PDB file of C-alpha atoms and ligand atoms in Angstrom:
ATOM      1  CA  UNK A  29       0.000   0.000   0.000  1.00  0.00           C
ATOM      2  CA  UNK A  30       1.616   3.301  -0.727  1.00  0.00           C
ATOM      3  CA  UNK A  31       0.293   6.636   1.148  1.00  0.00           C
ATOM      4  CA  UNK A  32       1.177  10.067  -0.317  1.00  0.00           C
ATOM      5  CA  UNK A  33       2.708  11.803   2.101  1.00  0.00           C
ATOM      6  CA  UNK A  34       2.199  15.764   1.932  1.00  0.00           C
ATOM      7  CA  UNK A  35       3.759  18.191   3.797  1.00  0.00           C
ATOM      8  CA  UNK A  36       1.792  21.592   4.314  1.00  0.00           C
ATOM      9  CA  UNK A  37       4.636  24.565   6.013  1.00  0.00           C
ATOM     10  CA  UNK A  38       2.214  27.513   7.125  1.00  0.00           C
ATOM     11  CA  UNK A  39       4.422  29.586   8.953  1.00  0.00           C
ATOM     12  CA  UNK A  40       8.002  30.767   9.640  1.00  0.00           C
ATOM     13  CA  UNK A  41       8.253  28.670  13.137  1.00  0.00           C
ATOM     14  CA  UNK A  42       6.759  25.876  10.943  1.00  0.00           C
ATOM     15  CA  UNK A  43       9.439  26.100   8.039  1.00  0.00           C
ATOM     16  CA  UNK A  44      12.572  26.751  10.450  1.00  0.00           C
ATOM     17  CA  UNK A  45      11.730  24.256  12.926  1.00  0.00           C
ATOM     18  CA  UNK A  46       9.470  22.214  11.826  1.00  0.00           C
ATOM     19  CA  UNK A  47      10.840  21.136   8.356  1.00  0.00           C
ATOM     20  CA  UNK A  48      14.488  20.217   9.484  1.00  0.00           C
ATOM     21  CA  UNK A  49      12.478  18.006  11.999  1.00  0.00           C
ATOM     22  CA  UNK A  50      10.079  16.535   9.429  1.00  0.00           C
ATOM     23  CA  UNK A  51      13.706  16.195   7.196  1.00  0.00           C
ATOM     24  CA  UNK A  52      15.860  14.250   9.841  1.00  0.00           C
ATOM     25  CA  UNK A  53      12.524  12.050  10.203  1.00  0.00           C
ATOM     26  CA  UNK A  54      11.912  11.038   7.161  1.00  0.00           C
ATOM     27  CA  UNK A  55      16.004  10.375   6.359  1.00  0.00           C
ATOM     28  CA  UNK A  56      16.108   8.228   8.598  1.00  0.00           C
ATOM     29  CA  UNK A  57      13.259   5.791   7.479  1.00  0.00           C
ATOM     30  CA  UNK A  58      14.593   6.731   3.767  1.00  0.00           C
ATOM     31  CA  UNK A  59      11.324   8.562   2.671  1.00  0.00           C
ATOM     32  CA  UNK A  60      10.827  11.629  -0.034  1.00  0.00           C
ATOM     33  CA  UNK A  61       7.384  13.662   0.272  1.00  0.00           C
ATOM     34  CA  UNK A  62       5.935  16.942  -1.457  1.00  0.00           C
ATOM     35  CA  UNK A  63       6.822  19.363   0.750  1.00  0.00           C
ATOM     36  CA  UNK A  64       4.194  22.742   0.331  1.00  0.00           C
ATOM     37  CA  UNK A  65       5.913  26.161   1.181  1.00  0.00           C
ATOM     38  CA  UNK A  66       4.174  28.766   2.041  1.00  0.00           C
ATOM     39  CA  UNK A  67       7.103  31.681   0.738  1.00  0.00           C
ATOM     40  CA  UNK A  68       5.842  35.364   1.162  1.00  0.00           C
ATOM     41  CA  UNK A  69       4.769  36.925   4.736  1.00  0.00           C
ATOM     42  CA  UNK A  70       3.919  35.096   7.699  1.00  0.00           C
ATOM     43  CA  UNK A  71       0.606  36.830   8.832  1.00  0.00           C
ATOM     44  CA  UNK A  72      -0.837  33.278  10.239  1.00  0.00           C
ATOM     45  CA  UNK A  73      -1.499  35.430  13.835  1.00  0.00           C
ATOM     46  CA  UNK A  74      -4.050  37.223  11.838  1.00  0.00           C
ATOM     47  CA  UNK A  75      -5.926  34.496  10.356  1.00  0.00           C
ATOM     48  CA  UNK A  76      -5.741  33.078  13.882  1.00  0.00           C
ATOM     49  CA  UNK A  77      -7.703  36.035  15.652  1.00  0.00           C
ATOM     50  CA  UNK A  78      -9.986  36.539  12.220  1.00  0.00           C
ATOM     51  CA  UNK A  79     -11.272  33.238  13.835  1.00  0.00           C
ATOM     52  CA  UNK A  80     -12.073  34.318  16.691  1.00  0.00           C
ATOM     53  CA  UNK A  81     -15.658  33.519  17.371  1.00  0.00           C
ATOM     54  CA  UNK A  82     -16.829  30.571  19.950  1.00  0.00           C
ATOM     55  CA  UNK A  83     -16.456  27.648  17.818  1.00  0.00           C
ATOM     56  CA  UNK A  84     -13.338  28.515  17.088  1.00  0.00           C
ATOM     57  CA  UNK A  85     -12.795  28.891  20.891  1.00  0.00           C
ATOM     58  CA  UNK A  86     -13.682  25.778  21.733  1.00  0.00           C
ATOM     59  CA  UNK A  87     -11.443  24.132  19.418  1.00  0.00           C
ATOM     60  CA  UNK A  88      -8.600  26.160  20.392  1.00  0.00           C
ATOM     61  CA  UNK A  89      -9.127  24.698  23.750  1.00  0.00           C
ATOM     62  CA  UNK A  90      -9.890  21.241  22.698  1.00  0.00           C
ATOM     63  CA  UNK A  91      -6.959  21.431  20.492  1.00  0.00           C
ATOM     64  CA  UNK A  92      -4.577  22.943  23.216  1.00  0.00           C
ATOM     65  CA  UNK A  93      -4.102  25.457  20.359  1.00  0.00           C
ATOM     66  CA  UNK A  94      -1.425  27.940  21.972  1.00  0.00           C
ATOM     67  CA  UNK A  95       0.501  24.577  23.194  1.00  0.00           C
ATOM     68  CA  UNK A  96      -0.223  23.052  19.627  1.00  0.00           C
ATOM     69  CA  UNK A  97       1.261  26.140  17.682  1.00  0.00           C
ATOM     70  CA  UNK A  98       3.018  28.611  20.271  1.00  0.00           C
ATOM     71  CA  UNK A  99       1.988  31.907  20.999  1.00  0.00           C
ATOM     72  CA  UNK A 100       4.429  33.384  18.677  1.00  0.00           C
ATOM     73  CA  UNK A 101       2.733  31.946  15.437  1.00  0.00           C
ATOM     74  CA  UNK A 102      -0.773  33.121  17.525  1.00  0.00           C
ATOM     75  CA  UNK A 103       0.681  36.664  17.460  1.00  0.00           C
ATOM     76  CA  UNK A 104       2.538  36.534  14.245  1.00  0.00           C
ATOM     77  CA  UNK A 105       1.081  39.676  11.820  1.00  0.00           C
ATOM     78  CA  UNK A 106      -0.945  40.858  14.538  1.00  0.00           C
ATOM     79  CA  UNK A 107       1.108  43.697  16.071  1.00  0.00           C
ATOM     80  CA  UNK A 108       3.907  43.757  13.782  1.00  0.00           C
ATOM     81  CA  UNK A 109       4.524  42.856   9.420  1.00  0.00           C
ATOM     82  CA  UNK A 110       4.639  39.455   9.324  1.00  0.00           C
ATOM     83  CA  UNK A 111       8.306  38.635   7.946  1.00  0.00           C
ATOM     84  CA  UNK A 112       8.910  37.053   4.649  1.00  0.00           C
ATOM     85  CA  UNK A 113       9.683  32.970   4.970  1.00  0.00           C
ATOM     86  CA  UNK A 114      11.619  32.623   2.203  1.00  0.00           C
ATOM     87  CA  UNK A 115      14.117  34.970   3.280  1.00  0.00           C
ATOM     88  CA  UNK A 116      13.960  34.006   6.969  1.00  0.00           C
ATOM     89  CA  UNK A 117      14.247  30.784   6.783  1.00  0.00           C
ATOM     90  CA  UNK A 118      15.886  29.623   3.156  1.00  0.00           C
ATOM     91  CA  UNK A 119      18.054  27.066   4.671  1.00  0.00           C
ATOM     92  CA  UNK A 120      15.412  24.941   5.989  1.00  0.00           C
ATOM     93  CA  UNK A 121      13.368  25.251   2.411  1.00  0.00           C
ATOM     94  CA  UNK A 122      16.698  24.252   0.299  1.00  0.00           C
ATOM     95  CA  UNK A 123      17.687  21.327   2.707  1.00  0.00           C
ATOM     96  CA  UNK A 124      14.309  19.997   1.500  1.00  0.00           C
ATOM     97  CA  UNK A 125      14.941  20.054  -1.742  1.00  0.00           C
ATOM     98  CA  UNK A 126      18.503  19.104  -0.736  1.00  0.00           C
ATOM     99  CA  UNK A 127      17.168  15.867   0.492  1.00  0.00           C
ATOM    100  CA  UNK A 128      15.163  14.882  -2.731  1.00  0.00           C
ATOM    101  CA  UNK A 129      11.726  16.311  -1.361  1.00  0.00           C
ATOM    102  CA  UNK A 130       9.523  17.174  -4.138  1.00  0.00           C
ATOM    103  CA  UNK A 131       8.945  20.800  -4.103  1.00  0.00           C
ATOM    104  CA  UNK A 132       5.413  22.718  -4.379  1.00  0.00           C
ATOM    105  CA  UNK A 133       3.785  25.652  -3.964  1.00  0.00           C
ATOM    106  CA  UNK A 134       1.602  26.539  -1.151  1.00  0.00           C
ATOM    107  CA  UNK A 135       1.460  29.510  -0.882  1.00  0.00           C
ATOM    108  CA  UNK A 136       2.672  33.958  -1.094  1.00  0.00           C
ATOM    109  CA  UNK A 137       0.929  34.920   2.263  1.00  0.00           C
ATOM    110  CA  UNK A 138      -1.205  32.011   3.755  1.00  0.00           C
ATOM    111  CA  UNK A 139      -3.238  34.215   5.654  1.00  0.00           C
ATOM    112  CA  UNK A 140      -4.585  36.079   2.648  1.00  0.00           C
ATOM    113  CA  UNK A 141      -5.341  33.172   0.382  1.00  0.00           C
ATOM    114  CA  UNK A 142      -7.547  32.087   3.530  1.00  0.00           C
ATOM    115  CA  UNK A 143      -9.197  34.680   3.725  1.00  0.00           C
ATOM    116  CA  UNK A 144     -10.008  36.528   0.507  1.00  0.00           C
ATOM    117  CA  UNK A 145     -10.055  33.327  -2.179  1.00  0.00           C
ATOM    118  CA  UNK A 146     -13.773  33.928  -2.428  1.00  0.00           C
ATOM    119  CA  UNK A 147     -13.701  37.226  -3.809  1.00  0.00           C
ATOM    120  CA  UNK A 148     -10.041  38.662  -4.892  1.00  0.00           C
ATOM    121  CA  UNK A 149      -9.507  39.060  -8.548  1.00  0.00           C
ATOM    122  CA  UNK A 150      -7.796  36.212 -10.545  1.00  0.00           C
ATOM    123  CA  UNK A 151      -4.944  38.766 -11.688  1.00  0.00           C
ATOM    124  CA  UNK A 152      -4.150  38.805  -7.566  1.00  0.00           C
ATOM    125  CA  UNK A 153      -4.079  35.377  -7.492  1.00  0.00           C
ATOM    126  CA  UNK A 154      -1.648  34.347 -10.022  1.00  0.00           C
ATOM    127  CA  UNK A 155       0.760  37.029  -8.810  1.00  0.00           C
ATOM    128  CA  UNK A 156       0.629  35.479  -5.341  1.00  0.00           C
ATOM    129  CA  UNK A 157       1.950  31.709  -7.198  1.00  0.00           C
ATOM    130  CA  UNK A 158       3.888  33.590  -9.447  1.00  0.00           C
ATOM    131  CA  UNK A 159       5.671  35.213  -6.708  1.00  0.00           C
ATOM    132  CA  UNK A 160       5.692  32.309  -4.508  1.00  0.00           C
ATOM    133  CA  UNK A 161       7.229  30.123  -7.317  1.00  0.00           C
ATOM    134  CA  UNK A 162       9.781  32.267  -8.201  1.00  0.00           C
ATOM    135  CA  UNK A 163      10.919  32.700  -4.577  1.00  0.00           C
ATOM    136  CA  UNK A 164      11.258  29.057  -4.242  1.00  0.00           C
ATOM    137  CA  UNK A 165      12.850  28.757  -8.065  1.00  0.00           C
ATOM    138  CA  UNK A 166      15.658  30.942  -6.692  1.00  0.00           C
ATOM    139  CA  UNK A 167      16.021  29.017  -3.481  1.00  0.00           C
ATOM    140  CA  UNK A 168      15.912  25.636  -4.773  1.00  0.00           C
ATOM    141  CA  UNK A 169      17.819  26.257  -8.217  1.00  0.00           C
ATOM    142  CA  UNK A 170      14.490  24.066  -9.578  1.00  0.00           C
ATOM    143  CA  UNK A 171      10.488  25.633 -10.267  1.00  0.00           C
ATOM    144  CA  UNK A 172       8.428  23.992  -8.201  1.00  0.00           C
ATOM    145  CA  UNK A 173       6.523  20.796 -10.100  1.00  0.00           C
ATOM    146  CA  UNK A 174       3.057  21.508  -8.231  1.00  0.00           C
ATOM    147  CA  UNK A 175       1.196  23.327  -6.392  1.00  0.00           C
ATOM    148  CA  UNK A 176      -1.536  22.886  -3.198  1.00  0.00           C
ATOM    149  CA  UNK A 177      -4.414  25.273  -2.241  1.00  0.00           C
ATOM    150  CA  UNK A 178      -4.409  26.995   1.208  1.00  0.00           C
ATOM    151  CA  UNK A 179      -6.635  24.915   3.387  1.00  0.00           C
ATOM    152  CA  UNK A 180      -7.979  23.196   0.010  1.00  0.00           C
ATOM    153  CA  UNK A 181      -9.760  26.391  -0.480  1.00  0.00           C
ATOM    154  CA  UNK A 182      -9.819  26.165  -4.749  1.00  0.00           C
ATOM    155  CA  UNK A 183     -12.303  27.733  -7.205  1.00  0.00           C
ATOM    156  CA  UNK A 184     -12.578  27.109 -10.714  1.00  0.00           C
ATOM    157  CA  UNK A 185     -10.669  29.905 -11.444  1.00  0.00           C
ATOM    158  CA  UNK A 186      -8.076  29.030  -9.285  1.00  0.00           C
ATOM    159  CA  UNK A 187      -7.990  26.042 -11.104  1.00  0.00           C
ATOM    160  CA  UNK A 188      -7.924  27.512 -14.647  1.00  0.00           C
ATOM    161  CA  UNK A 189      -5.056  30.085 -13.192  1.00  0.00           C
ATOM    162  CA  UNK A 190      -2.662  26.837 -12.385  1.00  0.00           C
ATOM    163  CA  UNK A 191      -2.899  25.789 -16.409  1.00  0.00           C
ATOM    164  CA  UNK A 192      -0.391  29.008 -16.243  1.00  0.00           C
ATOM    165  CA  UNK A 193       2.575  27.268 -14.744  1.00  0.00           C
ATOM    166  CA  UNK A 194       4.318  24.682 -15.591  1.00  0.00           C
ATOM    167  CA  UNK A 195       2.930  21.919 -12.755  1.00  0.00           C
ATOM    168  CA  UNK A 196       2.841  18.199 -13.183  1.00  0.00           C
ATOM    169  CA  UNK A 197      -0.175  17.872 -10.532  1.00  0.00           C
ATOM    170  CA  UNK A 198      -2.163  19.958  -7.896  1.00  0.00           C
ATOM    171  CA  UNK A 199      -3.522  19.054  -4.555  1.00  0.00           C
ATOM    172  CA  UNK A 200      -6.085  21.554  -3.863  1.00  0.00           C
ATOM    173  CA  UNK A 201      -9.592  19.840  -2.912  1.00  0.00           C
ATOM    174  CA  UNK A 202     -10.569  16.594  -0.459  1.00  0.00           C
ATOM    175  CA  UNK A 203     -11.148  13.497  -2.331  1.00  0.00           C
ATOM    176  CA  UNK A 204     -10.845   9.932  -2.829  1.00  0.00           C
ATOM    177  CA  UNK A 205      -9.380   9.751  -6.661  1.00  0.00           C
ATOM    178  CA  UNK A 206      -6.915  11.440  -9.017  1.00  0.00           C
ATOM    179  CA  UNK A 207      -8.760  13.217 -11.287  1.00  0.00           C
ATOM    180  CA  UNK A 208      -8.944  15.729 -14.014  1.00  0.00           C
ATOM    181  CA  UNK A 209     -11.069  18.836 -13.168  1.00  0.00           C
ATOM    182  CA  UNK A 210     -13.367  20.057 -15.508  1.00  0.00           C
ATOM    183  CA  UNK A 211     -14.081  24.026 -15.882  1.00  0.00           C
ATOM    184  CA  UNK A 212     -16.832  25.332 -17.879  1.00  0.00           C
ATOM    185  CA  UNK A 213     -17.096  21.798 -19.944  1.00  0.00           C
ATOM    186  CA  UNK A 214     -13.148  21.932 -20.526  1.00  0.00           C
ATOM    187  CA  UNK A 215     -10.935  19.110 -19.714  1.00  0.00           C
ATOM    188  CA  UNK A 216      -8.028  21.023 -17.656  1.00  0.00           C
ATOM    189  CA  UNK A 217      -4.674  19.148 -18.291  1.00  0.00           C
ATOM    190  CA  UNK A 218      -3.060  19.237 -14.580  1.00  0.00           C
ATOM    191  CA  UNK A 219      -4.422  16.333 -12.799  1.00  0.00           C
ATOM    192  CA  UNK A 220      -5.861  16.824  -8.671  1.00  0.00           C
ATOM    193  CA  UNK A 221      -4.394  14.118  -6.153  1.00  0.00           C
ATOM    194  CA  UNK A 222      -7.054  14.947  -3.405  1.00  0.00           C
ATOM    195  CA  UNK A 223      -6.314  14.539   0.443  1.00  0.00           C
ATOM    196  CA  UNK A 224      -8.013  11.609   1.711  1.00  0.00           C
ATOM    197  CA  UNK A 225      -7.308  11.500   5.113  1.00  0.00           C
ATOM    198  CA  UNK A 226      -8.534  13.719   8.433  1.00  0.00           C
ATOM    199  CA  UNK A 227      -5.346  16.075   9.510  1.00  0.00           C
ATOM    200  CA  UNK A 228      -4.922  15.919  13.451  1.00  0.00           C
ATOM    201  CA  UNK A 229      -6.638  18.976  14.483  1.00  0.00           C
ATOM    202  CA  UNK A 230      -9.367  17.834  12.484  1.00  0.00           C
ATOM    203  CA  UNK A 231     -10.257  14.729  14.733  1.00  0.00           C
ATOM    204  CA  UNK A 232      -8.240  15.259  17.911  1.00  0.00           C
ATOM    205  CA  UNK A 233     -10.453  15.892  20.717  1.00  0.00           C
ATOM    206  CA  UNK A 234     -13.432  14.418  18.327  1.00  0.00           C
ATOM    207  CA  UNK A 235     -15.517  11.519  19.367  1.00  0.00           C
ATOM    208  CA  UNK A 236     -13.096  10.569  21.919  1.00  0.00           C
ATOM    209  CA  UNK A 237      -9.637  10.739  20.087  1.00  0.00           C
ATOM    210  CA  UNK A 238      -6.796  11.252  22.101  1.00  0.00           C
ATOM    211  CA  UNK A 239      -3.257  11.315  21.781  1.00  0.00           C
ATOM    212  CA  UNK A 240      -3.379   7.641  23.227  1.00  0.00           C
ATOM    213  CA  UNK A 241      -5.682   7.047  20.065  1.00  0.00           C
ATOM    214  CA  UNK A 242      -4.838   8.813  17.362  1.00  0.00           C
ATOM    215  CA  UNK A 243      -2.605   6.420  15.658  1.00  0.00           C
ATOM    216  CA  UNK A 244      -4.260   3.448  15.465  1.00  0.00           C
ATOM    217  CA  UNK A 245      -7.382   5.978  14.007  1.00  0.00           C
ATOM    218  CA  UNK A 246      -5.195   7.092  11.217  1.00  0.00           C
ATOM    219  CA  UNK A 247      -3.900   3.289  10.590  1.00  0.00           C
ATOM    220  CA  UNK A 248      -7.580   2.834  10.801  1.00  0.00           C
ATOM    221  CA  UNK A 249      -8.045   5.319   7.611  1.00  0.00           C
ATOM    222  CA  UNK A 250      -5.995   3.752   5.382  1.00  0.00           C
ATOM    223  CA  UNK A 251      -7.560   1.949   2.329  1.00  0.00           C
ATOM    224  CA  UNK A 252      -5.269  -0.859   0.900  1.00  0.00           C
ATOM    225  CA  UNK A 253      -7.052  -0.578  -2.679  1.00  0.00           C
ATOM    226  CA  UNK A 254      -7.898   3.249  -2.967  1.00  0.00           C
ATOM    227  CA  UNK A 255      -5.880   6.626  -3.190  1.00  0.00           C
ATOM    228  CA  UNK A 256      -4.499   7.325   0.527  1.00  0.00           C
ATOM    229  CA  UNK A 257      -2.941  11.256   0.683  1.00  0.00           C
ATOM    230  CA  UNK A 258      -2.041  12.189   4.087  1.00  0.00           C
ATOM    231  CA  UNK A 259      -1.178  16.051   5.075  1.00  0.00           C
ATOM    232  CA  UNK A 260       0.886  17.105   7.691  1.00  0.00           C
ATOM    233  CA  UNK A 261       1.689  20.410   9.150  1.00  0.00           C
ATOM    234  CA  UNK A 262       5.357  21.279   9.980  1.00  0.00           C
ATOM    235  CA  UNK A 263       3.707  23.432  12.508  1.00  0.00           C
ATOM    236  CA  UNK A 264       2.374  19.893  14.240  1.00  0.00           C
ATOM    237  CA  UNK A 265       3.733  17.055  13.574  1.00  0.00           C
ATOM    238  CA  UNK A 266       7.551  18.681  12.679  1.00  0.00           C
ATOM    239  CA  UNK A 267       6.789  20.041  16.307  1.00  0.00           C
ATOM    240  CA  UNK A 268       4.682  19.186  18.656  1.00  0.00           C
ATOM    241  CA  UNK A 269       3.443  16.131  17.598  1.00  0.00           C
ATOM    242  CA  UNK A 270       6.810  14.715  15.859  1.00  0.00           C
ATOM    243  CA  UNK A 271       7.036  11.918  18.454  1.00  0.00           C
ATOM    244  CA  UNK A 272       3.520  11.168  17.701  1.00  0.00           C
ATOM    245  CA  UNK A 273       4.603  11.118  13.493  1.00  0.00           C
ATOM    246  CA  UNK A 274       7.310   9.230  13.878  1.00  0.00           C
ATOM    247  CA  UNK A 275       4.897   6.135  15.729  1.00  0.00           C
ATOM    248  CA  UNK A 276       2.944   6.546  13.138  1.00  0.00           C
ATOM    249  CA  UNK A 277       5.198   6.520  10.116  1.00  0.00           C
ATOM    250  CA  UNK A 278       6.825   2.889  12.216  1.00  0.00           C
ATOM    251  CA  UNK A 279       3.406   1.789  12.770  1.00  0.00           C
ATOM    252  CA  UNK A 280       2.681   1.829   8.830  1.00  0.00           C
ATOM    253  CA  UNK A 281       6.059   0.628   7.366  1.00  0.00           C
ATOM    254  CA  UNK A 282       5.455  -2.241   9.777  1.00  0.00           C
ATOM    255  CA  UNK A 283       2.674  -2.932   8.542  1.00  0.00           C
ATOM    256  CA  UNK A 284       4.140  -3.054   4.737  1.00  0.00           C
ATOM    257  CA  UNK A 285       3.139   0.495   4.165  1.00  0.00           C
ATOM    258  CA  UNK A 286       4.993   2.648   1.780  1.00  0.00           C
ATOM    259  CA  UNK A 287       5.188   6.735   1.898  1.00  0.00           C
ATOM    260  CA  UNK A 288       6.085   8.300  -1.487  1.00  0.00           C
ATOM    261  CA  UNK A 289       5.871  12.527  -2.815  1.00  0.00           C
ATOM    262  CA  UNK A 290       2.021  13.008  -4.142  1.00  0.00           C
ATOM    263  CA  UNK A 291       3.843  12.909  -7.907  1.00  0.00           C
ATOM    264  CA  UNK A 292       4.674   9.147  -7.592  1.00  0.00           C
ATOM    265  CA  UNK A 293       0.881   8.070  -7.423  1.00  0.00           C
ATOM    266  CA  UNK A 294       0.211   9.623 -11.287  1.00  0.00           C
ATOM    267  CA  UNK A 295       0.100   6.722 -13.428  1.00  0.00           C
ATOM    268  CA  UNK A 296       2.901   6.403 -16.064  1.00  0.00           C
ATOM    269  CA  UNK A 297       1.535   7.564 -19.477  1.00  0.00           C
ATOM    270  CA  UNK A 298       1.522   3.978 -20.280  1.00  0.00           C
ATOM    271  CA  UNK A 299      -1.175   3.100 -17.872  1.00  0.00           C
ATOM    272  CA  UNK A 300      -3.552   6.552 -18.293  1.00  0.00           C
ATOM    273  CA  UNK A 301      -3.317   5.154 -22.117  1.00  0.00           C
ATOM    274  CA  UNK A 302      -5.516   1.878 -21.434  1.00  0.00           C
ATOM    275  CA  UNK A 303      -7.004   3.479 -18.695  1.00  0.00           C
ATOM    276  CA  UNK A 304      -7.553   7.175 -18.144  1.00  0.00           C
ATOM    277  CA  UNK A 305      -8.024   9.085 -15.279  1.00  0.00           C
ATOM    278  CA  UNK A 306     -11.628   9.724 -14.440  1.00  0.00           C
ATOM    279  CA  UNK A 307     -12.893  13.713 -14.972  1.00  0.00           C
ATOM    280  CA  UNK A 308     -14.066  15.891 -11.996  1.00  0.00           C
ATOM    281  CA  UNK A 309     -14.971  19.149 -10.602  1.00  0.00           C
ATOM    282  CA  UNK A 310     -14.090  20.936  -7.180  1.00  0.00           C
ATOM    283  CA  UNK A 311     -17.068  21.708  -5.219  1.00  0.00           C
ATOM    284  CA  UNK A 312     -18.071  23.944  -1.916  1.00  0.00           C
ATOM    285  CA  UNK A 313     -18.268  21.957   1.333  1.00  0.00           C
ATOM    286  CA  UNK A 314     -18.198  21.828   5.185  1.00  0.00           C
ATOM    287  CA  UNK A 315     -16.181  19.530   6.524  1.00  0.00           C
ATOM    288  CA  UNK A 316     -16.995  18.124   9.951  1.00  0.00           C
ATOM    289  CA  UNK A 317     -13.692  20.137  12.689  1.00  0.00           C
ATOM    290  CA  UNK A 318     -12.699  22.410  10.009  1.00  0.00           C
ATOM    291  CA  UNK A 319     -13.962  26.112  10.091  1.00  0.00           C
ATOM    292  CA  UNK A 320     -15.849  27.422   6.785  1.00  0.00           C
ATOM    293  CA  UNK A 321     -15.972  25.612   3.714  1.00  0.00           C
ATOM    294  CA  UNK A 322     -13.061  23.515   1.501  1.00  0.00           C
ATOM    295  CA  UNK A 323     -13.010  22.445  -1.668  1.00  0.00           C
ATOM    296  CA  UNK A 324     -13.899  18.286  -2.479  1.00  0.00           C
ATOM    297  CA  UNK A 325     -13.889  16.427  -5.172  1.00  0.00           C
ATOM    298  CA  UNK A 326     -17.542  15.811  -7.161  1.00  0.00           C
ATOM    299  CA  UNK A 327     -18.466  14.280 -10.100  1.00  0.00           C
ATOM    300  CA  UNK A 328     -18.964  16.283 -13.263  1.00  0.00           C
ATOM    301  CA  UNK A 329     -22.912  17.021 -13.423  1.00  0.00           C
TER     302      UNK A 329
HETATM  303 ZN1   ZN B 420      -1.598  25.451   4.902  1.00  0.00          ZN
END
């Protein structure tokens, strides 16, 4: 069973301390992933207190949020500019690519993709990749191969903005099979590898999931003879929770389990010959511990 193994980096905590973590993991069980840099300013404080309403509340306490992310990244881009990451931190971004990571593109400024996806103008939004891929370009001495919505929050004309750049794949939406989106009855030519799996502070604290638990939950996830994409934070488990990863990453391989970068699980051009991938769209939807909507995988009407 192979699981795509996606790495989401948020912040500038995240990307300087997380990601060497999440590195000197994964050497040392020999396993590549897609890392997703987020490049441009770190305002994540903001998006943080944007949130603020009780729901949100209760899951920050449920979630142990300020032990879970720090106060710093609570407070980043609140009281002062958020710094950029790519400058801050560059090290920790070209030891991933260093390593053999593949590289994508998560995001210019996290926070703003978040919050403003709905409505900012499609001009805005392929400046923010642009500038986000040519940060990393420079850092990495490669252009990024794909790219991954902001917390799966896609549109169609985020999707017809990614045609644009030169990407093997996106992973933008929730899902359960590679597909091809279609936009306005046309066939878009950069395939989606959906997440299929819960991230932690989606089901921690839910229905009785603990720390204890949350493992054998995960293992629980896993289909043997479907797509399985798992994302990680560096903020969590390159932190926090990297103790907790690095159970779970044993737990699998034990169990014959193999982690590869999202780009391995596109069929060779041999196999989509005799048998294609399927067509899609990206649709609106609430997912249960996840605030406002994110974008999952439907059939085409
Ligand atoms: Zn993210």
């Amino acid at each position: 069973m192979q699981i795509g193994l996606r790495i989401d980096v948020d912040t500038l905590r995240g990307t300087r301390e997380g990601v060497p973590r999440l590195c000197q993991i994964l050497a040392a069980r020999n396993i590549h992933g897609t890392f997703f840099f987020s490049v441009g300013p770190d305002n994540m404080g903001r998006h943080l207190w944007r949130l603020l309403r009780p729901q949100f509340l209760i899951k920050m306490l449920r979630s142990n949020a300020p032990g879970l992310y720090g106060w710093d990244i609570i407070l980043r881009g609140t009281f002062w500019p958020g710094p950029i990451i790519g400058e801050k931190a560059a090290d920790a971004i070209r030891q991933a690519a260093l390593d053999g990571h593949e590289i994508g593109v998560h995001a210019w400024d996290h926070h703003a993709w978040q919050s403003s996806t709905d409505h900012v103008a499609e001009s805005t939004v392929h400046a923010w990749i642009q500038q986000a891929a040519d940060l990393l370009t420079r850092l990495t001495g490669q252009p990024p191969t794909c790219a991954a919505a902001p917390g799966w929050r896609c549109t169609d004309g985020i999707l017809q903005d990614r045609e644009q750049f030169p990407f093997h794949f996106n992973s933008d939406c929730r899902g359960t099979s590679i597909f091809r989106p279609v936009v306005e009855s046309k066939e878009l030519t950069q395939p989606q590898i959906p997440n299929t799996l819960p991230t932690y502070d989606e089901v921690i604290g839910q229905n009785g999931i603990t720390n204890e638990t949350y493992n054998d939950y995960l293992v629980g996830q896993l289909k043997p003879d479907a797509l399985n994409v798992l994302t990680v934070h560096a903020e969590v488990e390159g932190i926090v929770c990297a103790e907790l990863f690095e159970q779970f990453l044993d737990k699998v391989i034990a169990q014959g389990g193999q982690f590869v970068p999202l780009g391995q699980l596109l069929p060779s051009t041999r196999e989509s010959a005799s048998n294609p991938i399927e067509r899609g769209k990206i649709v609106k939807q609430v997912i249960p511990g996840r605030e406002g909507w994110v974008g999952v995988q439907a059939p085409v009407g």
